[in-house]
Amino acid sequence: MVGRRTEALRGARAALQDAEGILVLTGAGVSAESGVPTFRDARDGLWSRYRPEELATPDSFRRDPGLVWRWYAMRRRGIAACRPNAAHRALARLLLRRKDAILVTQNVDGLHHAALDEEEAPSQNARDARGRVLLLHGDIFRVRCTVCTYRRRDRSELQVDDGHALPRCPRCGGDLRPDVVWFGEPLPTSALEGATTAAAQAEICLVVGTSALVHPAASLPRLTLSQGGELVEVNPDPTPLSSAATWRIPLPAGEALPHLLGS
Ligand code: OAD
């Protein structure tokens, strides 16, 4: 088993070095070693403790905005205390040195951007690399107005406990909501278009820490494969993509990615 794993790491590393066009798709597993809970882990995944339909749908927000806000404020507090791990840092260095790499993430925790900030001081190259991080499911530290186009990102603690008024738009007074994608909502058009184009053009897709159950994100690796590209999967547990992977690396992301992407 160890031999097979080493062989997969070597093969995938060489293929990633040679490929023109890399699409990286990440999910909650890439942040697990930073202390951010995943969604579907049977023991401590968010969806084993909370019901998505009560907390992460437009209907739940209409029904009980206070409950939804308190849940997001709690998650923001937890995530604000987390730092990028070795996997985020390896991916940040990849984006900084290769302009043909695009990272598409389902995560809303901001840790890919935080890793870029840690790896390189502000520069044109750093800004360019940030522009190649596409957020498919939004950003938990951003709020947006449900009435006008107001949007703002800030990491301050939200005061949404009972007795506090819920956040309102400073421009029009409308209700503010977390700027994340909820179940039943469309993905942000430009991120999805960018991700789809990148998936079709990439010679290799590196999928890290996603259960590959939520579409359209989970369809992107198959798009790369359908265009003749290859697939590397980093995940300790098998997923619906595993049988299609050219290389499957059953290791935690923080262990595998520095080896896979080390320059
Ligand atoms: P999941 O919780 O569904 O899956 C996390 C995956 O990470 C699992 O396959 C784990 O085996 C794997 N994993 C755990 N620890 C890991 C580690 N250290 N290294 C690598 N992999 C590890 O999370 P997502 O696939 O991201 O959507 O979930 C997709 C979407 O479903 C989320 O964006 C969210 C959720 O409902 C919305 O909220 C819209």
PDB file of C-alpha atoms and ligand atoms in Angstrom:
ATOM      1  CA  MET A   1       0.000   0.000   0.000  1.00  0.00           C
ATOM      2  CA  VAL A   2       2.791   2.415   0.975  1.00  0.00           C
ATOM      3  CA  GLY A   3       4.573   1.549  -2.279  1.00  0.00           C
ATOM      4  CA  ARG A   4       1.451   2.260  -4.331  1.00  0.00           C
ATOM      5  CA  ARG A   5       0.953   5.552  -2.521  1.00  0.00           C
ATOM      6  CA  THR A   6       4.540   6.663  -3.177  1.00  0.00           C
ATOM      7  CA  GLU A   7       4.147   5.674  -6.818  1.00  0.00           C
ATOM      8  CA  ALA A   8       0.924   7.702  -7.103  1.00  0.00           C
ATOM      9  CA  LEU A   9       2.583  10.724  -5.462  1.00  0.00           C
ATOM     10  CA  ARG A  10       5.542  10.509  -7.866  1.00  0.00           C
ATOM     11  CA  GLY A  11       3.386  10.025 -10.961  1.00  0.00           C
ATOM     12  CA  ALA A  12       1.001  12.844 -10.046  1.00  0.00           C
ATOM     13  CA  ARG A  13       3.846  15.202  -9.148  1.00  0.00           C
ATOM     14  CA  ALA A  14       5.533  14.652 -12.529  1.00  0.00           C
ATOM     15  CA  ALA A  15       2.235  15.059 -14.390  1.00  0.00           C
ATOM     16  CA  LEU A  16       1.472  18.320 -12.549  1.00  0.00           C
ATOM     17  CA  GLN A  17       4.927  19.674 -13.403  1.00  0.00           C
ATOM     18  CA  ASP A  18       4.532  18.822 -17.101  1.00  0.00           C
ATOM     19  CA  ALA A  19       0.895  19.851 -17.577  1.00  0.00           C
ATOM     20  CA  GLU A  20      -0.077  23.039 -19.321  1.00  0.00           C
ATOM     21  CA  GLY A  21      -3.104  24.315 -17.481  1.00  0.00           C
ATOM     22  CA  ILE A  22      -3.907  23.119 -13.957  1.00  0.00           C
ATOM     23  CA  LEU A  23      -7.353  23.334 -12.433  1.00  0.00           C
ATOM     24  CA  VAL A  24      -7.418  22.847  -8.667  1.00  0.00           C
ATOM     25  CA  LEU A  25     -10.795  22.152  -7.049  1.00  0.00           C
ATOM     26  CA  THR A  26     -10.937  22.274  -3.264  1.00  0.00           C
ATOM     27  CA  GLY A  27     -13.580  21.436  -0.685  1.00  0.00           C
ATOM     28  CA  ALA A  28     -13.920  21.513   3.078  1.00  0.00           C
ATOM     29  CA  GLY A  29     -11.284  18.791   3.568  1.00  0.00           C
ATOM     30  CA  VAL A  30      -8.470  21.165   2.565  1.00  0.00           C
ATOM     31  CA  SER A  31      -9.291  23.275   5.639  1.00  0.00           C
ATOM     32  CA  ALA A  32      -9.887  20.366   8.039  1.00  0.00           C
ATOM     33  CA  GLU A  33      -6.289  20.453   9.296  1.00  0.00           C
ATOM     34  CA  SER A  34      -6.766  24.173  10.053  1.00  0.00           C
ATOM     35  CA  GLY A  35      -9.617  23.249  12.412  1.00  0.00           C
ATOM     36  CA  VAL A  36     -12.556  24.206  10.156  1.00  0.00           C
ATOM     37  CA  PRO A  37     -15.234  21.474  10.392  1.00  0.00           C
ATOM     38  CA  THR A  38     -16.217  19.720   7.162  1.00  0.00           C
ATOM     39  CA  PHE A  39     -19.897  19.251   6.233  1.00  0.00           C
ATOM     40  CA  ARG A  40     -20.304  15.493   5.892  1.00  0.00           C
ATOM     41  CA  ASP A  41     -17.833  13.957   8.338  1.00  0.00           C
ATOM     42  CA  ALA A  42     -19.955  11.399  10.226  1.00  0.00           C
ATOM     43  CA  ARG A  43     -18.541  12.404  13.629  1.00  0.00           C
ATOM     44  CA  ASP A  44     -18.145  16.182  13.598  1.00  0.00           C
ATOM     45  CA  GLY A  45     -19.330  17.339  10.153  1.00  0.00           C
ATOM     46  CA  LEU A  46     -21.690  20.344  10.257  1.00  0.00           C
ATOM     47  CA  TRP A  47     -24.507  18.417   8.580  1.00  0.00           C
ATOM     48  CA  SER A  48     -24.363  15.701  11.270  1.00  0.00           C
ATOM     49  CA  ARG A  49     -25.164  18.355  13.927  1.00  0.00           C
ATOM     50  CA  TYR A  50     -27.331  20.868  12.007  1.00  0.00           C
ATOM     51  CA  ARG A  51     -30.048  20.620   9.373  1.00  0.00           C
ATOM     52  CA  PRO A  52     -29.142  22.387   6.124  1.00  0.00           C
ATOM     53  CA  GLU A  53     -32.782  23.126   5.300  1.00  0.00           C
ATOM     54  CA  GLU A  54     -33.134  25.115   8.563  1.00  0.00           C
ATOM     55  CA  LEU A  55     -29.940  27.134   8.177  1.00  0.00           C
ATOM     56  CA  ALA A  56     -28.720  27.319   4.602  1.00  0.00           C
ATOM     57  CA  THR A  57     -31.687  28.021   2.330  1.00  0.00           C
ATOM     58  CA  PRO A  58     -33.464  31.243   1.270  1.00  0.00           C
ATOM     59  CA  ASP A  59     -36.624  29.897   2.959  1.00  0.00           C
ATOM     60  CA  SER A  60     -34.917  29.419   6.307  1.00  0.00           C
ATOM     61  CA  PHE A  61     -33.648  33.016   6.170  1.00  0.00           C
ATOM     62  CA  ARG A  62     -37.162  34.305   5.417  1.00  0.00           C
ATOM     63  CA  ARG A  63     -38.600  32.168   8.230  1.00  0.00           C
ATOM     64  CA  ASP A  64     -36.060  32.936  10.935  1.00  0.00           C
ATOM     65  CA  PRO A  65     -33.290  35.363   9.940  1.00  0.00           C
ATOM     66  CA  GLY A  66     -32.093  35.592  13.557  1.00  0.00           C
ATOM     67  CA  LEU A  67     -31.448  31.846  13.748  1.00  0.00           C
ATOM     68  CA  VAL A  68     -29.577  31.874  10.426  1.00  0.00           C
ATOM     69  CA  TRP A  69     -27.513  34.933  11.418  1.00  0.00           C
ATOM     70  CA  ARG A  70     -26.590  33.410  14.794  1.00  0.00           C
ATOM     71  CA  TRP A  71     -25.385  30.248  13.053  1.00  0.00           C
ATOM     72  CA  TYR A  72     -23.277  32.229  10.563  1.00  0.00           C
ATOM     73  CA  ALA A  73     -21.910  34.472  13.343  1.00  0.00           C
ATOM     74  CA  MET A  74     -20.861  31.340  15.238  1.00  0.00           C
ATOM     75  CA  ARG A  75     -19.163  29.873  12.150  1.00  0.00           C
ATOM     76  CA  ARG A  76     -17.430  33.202  11.453  1.00  0.00           C
ATOM     77  CA  ARG A  77     -16.040  33.238  14.997  1.00  0.00           C
ATOM     78  CA  GLY A  78     -14.721  29.694  14.595  1.00  0.00           C
ATOM     79  CA  ILE A  79     -13.161  30.342  11.189  1.00  0.00           C
ATOM     80  CA  ALA A  80     -11.647  33.690  12.233  1.00  0.00           C
ATOM     81  CA  ALA A  81      -9.503  31.758  14.714  1.00  0.00           C
ATOM     82  CA  CYS A  82      -8.168  29.355  12.018  1.00  0.00           C
ATOM     83  CA  ARG A  83      -4.926  29.799  10.075  1.00  0.00           C
ATOM     84  CA  PRO A  84      -3.971  28.406   6.651  1.00  0.00           C
ATOM     85  CA  ASN A  85      -2.295  24.979   6.807  1.00  0.00           C
ATOM     86  CA  ALA A  86       0.472  23.364   4.747  1.00  0.00           C
ATOM     87  CA  ALA A  87      -2.003  22.501   1.954  1.00  0.00           C
ATOM     88  CA  HIS A  88      -3.209  26.119   1.578  1.00  0.00           C
ATOM     89  CA  ARG A  89       0.407  27.296   1.561  1.00  0.00           C
ATOM     90  CA  ALA A  90       1.486  24.771  -1.106  1.00  0.00           C
ATOM     91  CA  LEU A  91      -1.461  25.837  -3.290  1.00  0.00           C
ATOM     92  CA  ALA A  92      -0.659  29.531  -2.761  1.00  0.00           C
ATOM     93  CA  ARG A  93       2.932  28.956  -3.897  1.00  0.00           C
ATOM     94  CA  LEU A  94       1.632  27.100  -6.973  1.00  0.00           C
ATOM     95  CA  LEU A  95      -0.604  30.060  -7.920  1.00  0.00           C
ATOM     96  CA  LEU A  96       2.262  32.507  -7.361  1.00  0.00           C
ATOM     97  CA  ARG A  97       4.703  30.658  -9.607  1.00  0.00           C
ATOM     98  CA  ARG A  98       2.360  29.334 -12.326  1.00  0.00           C
ATOM     99  CA  LYS A  99       0.051  31.639 -14.240  1.00  0.00           C
ATOM    100  CA  ASP A 100      -1.631  28.622 -15.867  1.00  0.00           C
ATOM    101  CA  ALA A 101      -2.997  27.466 -12.492  1.00  0.00           C
ATOM    102  CA  ILE A 102      -6.556  28.297 -11.449  1.00  0.00           C
ATOM    103  CA  LEU A 103      -7.990  27.400  -8.071  1.00  0.00           C
ATOM    104  CA  VAL A 104     -11.723  26.889  -7.716  1.00  0.00           C
ATOM    105  CA  THR A 105     -12.980  26.482  -4.187  1.00  0.00           C
ATOM    106  CA  GLN A 106     -16.299  25.555  -2.623  1.00  0.00           C
ATOM    107  CA  ASN A 107     -15.006  26.885   0.697  1.00  0.00           C
ATOM    108  CA  VAL A 108     -16.227  30.153   2.170  1.00  0.00           C
ATOM    109  CA  ASP A 109     -13.474  30.400   4.814  1.00  0.00           C
ATOM    110  CA  GLY A 110     -11.047  32.714   2.953  1.00  0.00           C
ATOM    111  CA  LEU A 111      -8.040  30.541   3.839  1.00  0.00           C
ATOM    112  CA  HIS A 112      -6.728  30.310   0.245  1.00  0.00           C
ATOM    113  CA  HIS A 113      -6.511  34.108   0.083  1.00  0.00           C
ATOM    114  CA  ALA A 114      -5.021  34.243   3.591  1.00  0.00           C
ATOM    115  CA  ALA A 115      -2.281  31.807   2.503  1.00  0.00           C
ATOM    116  CA  LEU A 116      -1.487  33.989  -0.524  1.00  0.00           C
ATOM    117  CA  ASP A 117      -1.180  37.014   1.760  1.00  0.00           C
ATOM    118  CA  GLU A 118       1.209  35.064   3.993  1.00  0.00           C
ATOM    119  CA  GLU A 119       3.335  33.786   1.108  1.00  0.00           C
ATOM    120  CA  GLU A 120       3.875  37.059  -0.768  1.00  0.00           C
ATOM    121  CA  ALA A 121       3.758  40.754   0.133  1.00  0.00           C
ATOM    122  CA  PRO A 122       1.395  42.885  -2.008  1.00  0.00           C
ATOM    123  CA  SER A 123       2.666  42.913  -5.625  1.00  0.00           C
ATOM    124  CA  GLN A 124       1.282  42.621  -9.139  1.00  0.00           C
ATOM    125  CA  ASN A 125       2.081  38.884  -9.070  1.00  0.00           C
ATOM    126  CA  ALA A 126       0.187  38.446  -5.774  1.00  0.00           C
ATOM    127  CA  ARG A 127      -2.846  40.355  -7.114  1.00  0.00           C
ATOM    128  CA  ASP A 128      -2.792  38.260 -10.274  1.00  0.00           C
ATOM    129  CA  ALA A 129      -2.675  35.051  -8.209  1.00  0.00           C
ATOM    130  CA  ARG A 130      -5.623  36.253  -6.053  1.00  0.00           C
ATOM    131  CA  GLY A 131      -7.593  36.816  -9.253  1.00  0.00           C
ATOM    132  CA  ARG A 132      -7.120  33.138 -10.103  1.00  0.00           C
ATOM    133  CA  VAL A 133      -8.921  32.004  -6.922  1.00  0.00           C
ATOM    134  CA  LEU A 134     -12.587  31.554  -7.851  1.00  0.00           C
ATOM    135  CA  LEU A 135     -15.128  31.400  -5.030  1.00  0.00           C
ATOM    136  CA  LEU A 136     -17.994  29.157  -6.125  1.00  0.00           C
ATOM    137  CA  HIS A 137     -19.979  29.277  -2.874  1.00  0.00           C
ATOM    138  CA  GLY A 138     -19.227  32.822  -1.688  1.00  0.00           C
ATOM    139  CA  ASP A 139     -17.349  34.217   1.298  1.00  0.00           C
ATOM    140  CA  ILE A 140     -18.524  33.898   4.911  1.00  0.00           C
ATOM    141  CA  PHE A 141     -16.910  37.240   5.836  1.00  0.00           C
ATOM    142  CA  ARG A 142     -18.896  39.134   3.184  1.00  0.00           C
ATOM    143  CA  VAL A 143     -22.433  40.444   3.620  1.00  0.00           C
ATOM    144  CA  ARG A 144     -24.779  41.610   0.924  1.00  0.00           C
ATOM    145  CA  CYS A 145     -28.058  43.497   0.831  1.00  0.00           C
ATOM    146  CA  THR A 146     -31.218  41.564  -0.042  1.00  0.00           C
ATOM    147  CA  VAL A 147     -32.631  44.717  -1.700  1.00  0.00           C
ATOM    148  CA  CYS A 148     -29.852  46.756  -3.365  1.00  0.00           C
ATOM    149  CA  THR A 149     -26.379  45.915  -4.729  1.00  0.00           C
ATOM    150  CA  TYR A 150     -24.498  46.753  -1.501  1.00  0.00           C
ATOM    151  CA  ARG A 151     -21.740  44.247  -0.601  1.00  0.00           C
ATOM    152  CA  ARG A 152     -19.019  44.488   2.007  1.00  0.00           C
ATOM    153  CA  ARG A 153     -16.311  42.251   3.430  1.00  0.00           C
ATOM    154  CA  ASP A 154     -15.190  42.631   6.986  1.00  0.00           C
ATOM    155  CA  ARG A 155     -13.994  40.203   9.590  1.00  0.00           C
ATOM    156  CA  SER A 156     -15.412  41.955  12.655  1.00  0.00           C
ATOM    157  CA  GLU A 157     -17.507  39.920  15.065  1.00  0.00           C
ATOM    158  CA  LEU A 158     -21.221  40.114  14.291  1.00  0.00           C
ATOM    159  CA  GLN A 159     -23.532  41.149  17.126  1.00  0.00           C
ATOM    160  CA  VAL A 160     -26.617  39.105  16.336  1.00  0.00           C
ATOM    161  CA  ASP A 161     -27.543  37.558  19.679  1.00  0.00           C
ATOM    162  CA  ASP A 162     -31.064  38.025  21.042  1.00  0.00           C
ATOM    163  CA  GLY A 163     -31.586  41.668  21.916  1.00  0.00           C
ATOM    164  CA  HIS A 164     -29.465  42.960  19.009  1.00  0.00           C
ATOM    165  CA  ALA A 165     -31.038  44.269  15.811  1.00  0.00           C
ATOM    166  CA  LEU A 166     -30.110  42.164  12.767  1.00  0.00           C
ATOM    167  CA  PRO A 167     -27.616  43.684  10.290  1.00  0.00           C
ATOM    168  CA  ARG A 168     -29.141  46.284   7.950  1.00  0.00           C
ATOM    169  CA  CYS A 169     -27.864  47.851   4.755  1.00  0.00           C
ATOM    170  CA  PRO A 170     -26.196  51.225   5.433  1.00  0.00           C
ATOM    171  CA  ARG A 171     -27.221  52.357   1.932  1.00  0.00           C
ATOM    172  CA  CYS A 172     -30.929  51.455   1.702  1.00  0.00           C
ATOM    173  CA  GLY A 173     -31.888  49.982   5.103  1.00  0.00           C
ATOM    174  CA  GLY A 174     -32.716  46.561   3.587  1.00  0.00           C
ATOM    175  CA  ASP A 175     -31.885  43.293   5.349  1.00  0.00           C
ATOM    176  CA  LEU A 176     -28.287  42.165   4.986  1.00  0.00           C
ATOM    177  CA  ARG A 177     -27.532  38.469   4.509  1.00  0.00           C
ATOM    178  CA  PRO A 178     -24.364  36.373   4.410  1.00  0.00           C
ATOM    179  CA  ASP A 179     -22.878  36.488   0.887  1.00  0.00           C
ATOM    180  CA  VAL A 180     -22.772  32.719   0.515  1.00  0.00           C
ATOM    181  CA  VAL A 181     -24.614  30.369  -1.799  1.00  0.00           C
ATOM    182  CA  TRP A 182     -27.487  28.550  -0.125  1.00  0.00           C
ATOM    183  CA  PHE A 183     -29.134  25.321  -1.262  1.00  0.00           C
ATOM    184  CA  GLY A 184     -31.387  25.978  -4.235  1.00  0.00           C
ATOM    185  CA  GLU A 185     -29.556  29.171  -5.245  1.00  0.00           C
ATOM    186  CA  PRO A 186     -27.544  29.662  -8.431  1.00  0.00           C
ATOM    187  CA  LEU A 187     -23.772  29.977  -8.230  1.00  0.00           C
ATOM    188  CA  PRO A 188     -22.143  33.356  -8.992  1.00  0.00           C
ATOM    189  CA  THR A 189     -22.125  33.522 -12.811  1.00  0.00           C
ATOM    190  CA  SER A 190     -18.614  34.806 -13.400  1.00  0.00           C
ATOM    191  CA  ALA A 191     -16.979  32.313 -10.987  1.00  0.00           C
ATOM    192  CA  LEU A 192     -18.904  29.422 -12.537  1.00  0.00           C
ATOM    193  CA  GLU A 193     -18.083  30.501 -16.095  1.00  0.00           C
ATOM    194  CA  GLY A 194     -14.397  30.943 -15.213  1.00  0.00           C
ATOM    195  CA  ALA A 195     -14.337  27.540 -13.507  1.00  0.00           C
ATOM    196  CA  THR A 196     -16.053  25.798 -16.425  1.00  0.00           C
ATOM    197  CA  THR A 197     -13.685  27.306 -19.003  1.00  0.00           C
ATOM    198  CA  ALA A 198     -10.654  26.427 -16.860  1.00  0.00           C
ATOM    199  CA  ALA A 199     -11.905  22.847 -16.380  1.00  0.00           C
ATOM    200  CA  ALA A 200     -12.371  22.382 -20.123  1.00  0.00           C
ATOM    201  CA  GLN A 201      -8.915  23.779 -20.929  1.00  0.00           C
ATOM    202  CA  ALA A 202      -6.843  22.216 -18.141  1.00  0.00           C
ATOM    203  CA  GLU A 203      -4.543  19.309 -18.898  1.00  0.00           C
ATOM    204  CA  ILE A 204      -4.857  18.193 -15.311  1.00  0.00           C
ATOM    205  CA  CYS A 205      -7.395  18.628 -12.540  1.00  0.00           C
ATOM    206  CA  LEU A 206      -6.247  18.336  -8.930  1.00  0.00           C
ATOM    207  CA  VAL A 207      -9.196  17.695  -6.609  1.00  0.00           C
ATOM    208  CA  VAL A 208      -8.550  18.124  -2.909  1.00  0.00           C
ATOM    209  CA  GLY A 209     -10.788  17.430   0.081  1.00  0.00           C
ATOM    210  CA  THR A 210     -14.233  17.342  -1.446  1.00  0.00           C
ATOM    211  CA  SER A 211     -16.852  14.597  -1.169  1.00  0.00           C
ATOM    212  CA  ALA A 212     -17.737  15.452  -4.804  1.00  0.00           C
ATOM    213  CA  LEU A 213     -21.450  15.219  -4.043  1.00  0.00           C
ATOM    214  CA  VAL A 214     -22.513  18.815  -4.697  1.00  0.00           C
ATOM    215  CA  HIS A 215     -22.937  19.962  -8.295  1.00  0.00           C
ATOM    216  CA  PRO A 216     -21.992  21.844 -10.378  1.00  0.00           C
ATOM    217  CA  ALA A 217     -18.618  21.887  -8.546  1.00  0.00           C
ATOM    218  CA  ALA A 218     -18.415  18.089  -8.612  1.00  0.00           C
ATOM    219  CA  SER A 219     -18.885  18.053 -12.408  1.00  0.00           C
ATOM    220  CA  LEU A 220     -15.765  20.131 -13.129  1.00  0.00           C
ATOM    221  CA  PRO A 221     -13.217  17.269 -12.837  1.00  0.00           C
ATOM    222  CA  ARG A 222     -15.293  15.155 -15.240  1.00  0.00           C
ATOM    223  CA  LEU A 223     -15.246  18.035 -17.721  1.00  0.00           C
ATOM    224  CA  THR A 224     -11.420  18.002 -17.659  1.00  0.00           C
ATOM    225  CA  LEU A 225     -11.463  14.215 -18.152  1.00  0.00           C
ATOM    226  CA  SER A 226     -13.942  14.452 -21.028  1.00  0.00           C
ATOM    227  CA  GLN A 227     -11.548  16.825 -22.830  1.00  0.00           C
ATOM    228  CA  GLY A 228      -8.680  14.322 -22.528  1.00  0.00           C
ATOM    229  CA  GLY A 229      -7.177  15.702 -19.297  1.00  0.00           C
ATOM    230  CA  GLU A 230      -6.016  13.775 -16.234  1.00  0.00           C
ATOM    231  CA  LEU A 231      -7.298  13.711 -12.673  1.00  0.00           C
ATOM    232  CA  VAL A 232      -5.463  13.650  -9.346  1.00  0.00           C
ATOM    233  CA  GLU A 233      -7.557  13.139  -6.222  1.00  0.00           C
ATOM    234  CA  VAL A 234      -6.240  13.883  -2.716  1.00  0.00           C
ATOM    235  CA  ASN A 235      -8.639  12.593  -0.079  1.00  0.00           C
ATOM    236  CA  PRO A 236      -8.175  10.046   2.718  1.00  0.00           C
ATOM    237  CA  ASP A 237     -11.617   8.611   1.861  1.00  0.00           C
ATOM    238  CA  PRO A 238     -12.966   7.464  -1.505  1.00  0.00           C
ATOM    239  CA  THR A 239     -15.521   9.609  -3.366  1.00  0.00           C
ATOM    240  CA  PRO A 240     -17.648   9.164  -6.503  1.00  0.00           C
ATOM    241  CA  LEU A 241     -14.669  10.558  -8.456  1.00  0.00           C
ATOM    242  CA  SER A 242     -12.128   8.055  -7.144  1.00  0.00           C
ATOM    243  CA  SER A 243     -12.652   5.361  -9.763  1.00  0.00           C
ATOM    244  CA  ALA A 244     -12.104   7.933 -12.534  1.00  0.00           C
ATOM    245  CA  ALA A 245      -8.905   9.358 -11.004  1.00  0.00           C
ATOM    246  CA  THR A 246      -5.654   8.883 -12.920  1.00  0.00           C
ATOM    247  CA  TRP A 247      -3.853   9.139  -9.567  1.00  0.00           C
ATOM    248  CA  ARG A 248      -5.563   8.707  -6.219  1.00  0.00           C
ATOM    249  CA  ILE A 249      -3.674   9.865  -3.147  1.00  0.00           C
ATOM    250  CA  PRO A 250      -5.379   8.683   0.065  1.00  0.00           C
ATOM    251  CA  LEU A 251      -3.605  11.138   2.392  1.00  0.00           C
ATOM    252  CA  PRO A 252      -4.587  14.296   4.299  1.00  0.00           C
ATOM    253  CA  ALA A 253      -4.113  17.379   2.128  1.00  0.00           C
ATOM    254  CA  GLY A 254      -1.547  18.966   4.470  1.00  0.00           C
ATOM    255  CA  GLU A 255       0.664  15.909   4.070  1.00  0.00           C
ATOM    256  CA  ALA A 256       0.178  15.273   0.340  1.00  0.00           C
ATOM    257  CA  LEU A 257       0.237  18.746  -1.236  1.00  0.00           C
ATOM    258  CA  PRO A 258       3.704  19.908  -0.139  1.00  0.00           C
ATOM    259  CA  HIS A 259       5.076  16.690  -1.754  1.00  0.00           C
ATOM    260  CA  LEU A 260       2.913  16.961  -4.858  1.00  0.00           C
ATOM    261  CA  LEU A 261       3.498  20.646  -5.515  1.00  0.00           C
ATOM    262  CA  GLY A 262       6.907  21.271  -3.982  1.00  0.00           C
ATOM    263  CA  SER A 263       9.135  23.145  -6.431  1.00  0.00           C
TER     264      SER A 263
HETATM  265  P1  OAD B   1     -17.755  17.574   2.589  1.00  0.00           P
HETATM  266  O1  OAD B   1     -17.858  17.718   4.055  1.00  0.00           O
HETATM  267  O2  OAD B   1     -18.922  17.043   1.854  1.00  0.00           O
HETATM  268  O3  OAD B   1     -16.506  16.656   2.214  1.00  0.00           O
HETATM  269  C1  OAD B   1     -15.242  16.864   2.784  1.00  0.00           C
HETATM  270  C2  OAD B   1     -14.285  15.859   2.182  1.00  0.00           C
HETATM  271  O4  OAD B   1     -12.982  16.135   2.695  1.00  0.00           O
HETATM  272  C3  OAD B   1     -14.586  14.395   2.503  1.00  0.00           C
HETATM  273  O5  OAD B   1     -14.570  13.638   1.302  1.00  0.00           O
HETATM  274  C4  OAD B   1     -13.436  13.970   3.436  1.00  0.00           C
HETATM  275  O6  OAD B   1     -13.041  12.611   3.220  1.00  0.00           O
HETATM  276  C5  OAD B   1     -12.344  14.915   2.980  1.00  0.00           C
HETATM  277  N1  OAD B   1     -11.313  15.200   3.998  1.00  0.00           N
HETATM  278  C6  OAD B   1     -11.445  15.274   5.341  1.00  0.00           C
HETATM  279  N2  OAD B   1     -10.280  15.620   5.909  1.00  0.00           N
HETATM  280  C7  OAD B   1      -9.384  15.782   4.907  1.00  0.00           C
HETATM  281  C8  OAD B   1      -8.006  16.149   4.848  1.00  0.00           C
HETATM  282  N3  OAD B   1      -7.300  16.429   5.940  1.00  0.00           N
HETATM  283  N4  OAD B   1      -7.422  16.232   3.622  1.00  0.00           N
HETATM  284  C9  OAD B   1      -8.121  15.966   2.492  1.00  0.00           C
HETATM  285  N5  OAD B   1      -9.413  15.615   2.494  1.00  0.00           N
HETATM  286  C10 OAD B   1     -10.042  15.523   3.678  1.00  0.00           C
HETATM  287  O7  OAD B   1     -17.325  19.031   2.031  1.00  0.00           O
HETATM  288  P2  OAD B   1     -17.431  19.584   0.528  1.00  0.00           P
HETATM  289  O8  OAD B   1     -17.161  18.513  -0.459  1.00  0.00           O
HETATM  290  O9  OAD B   1     -16.600  20.796   0.481  1.00  0.00           O
HETATM  291  O10 OAD B   1     -22.117  23.839   0.178  1.00  0.00           O
HETATM  292  O11 OAD B   1     -18.955  19.982   0.457  1.00  0.00           O
HETATM  293  C11 OAD B   1     -19.442  20.595  -0.699  1.00  0.00           C
HETATM  294  C12 OAD B   1     -20.509  21.598  -0.348  1.00  0.00           C
HETATM  295  O12 OAD B   1     -21.523  20.953   0.422  1.00  0.00           O
HETATM  296  C13 OAD B   1     -20.051  22.732   0.547  1.00  0.00           C
HETATM  297  O13 OAD B   1     -19.441  23.784  -0.157  1.00  0.00           O
HETATM  298  C14 OAD B   1     -21.334  23.170   1.182  1.00  0.00           C
HETATM  299  C15 OAD B   1     -21.887  21.814   1.538  1.00  0.00           C
HETATM  300  O14 OAD B   1     -23.269  21.740   1.730  1.00  0.00           O
HETATM  301  C16 OAD B   1     -22.917  24.863   0.515  1.00  0.00           C
HETATM  302  O15 OAD B   1     -23.028  25.245   1.669  1.00  0.00           O
HETATM  303  C17 OAD B   1     -23.612  25.477  -0.641  1.00  0.00           C
END
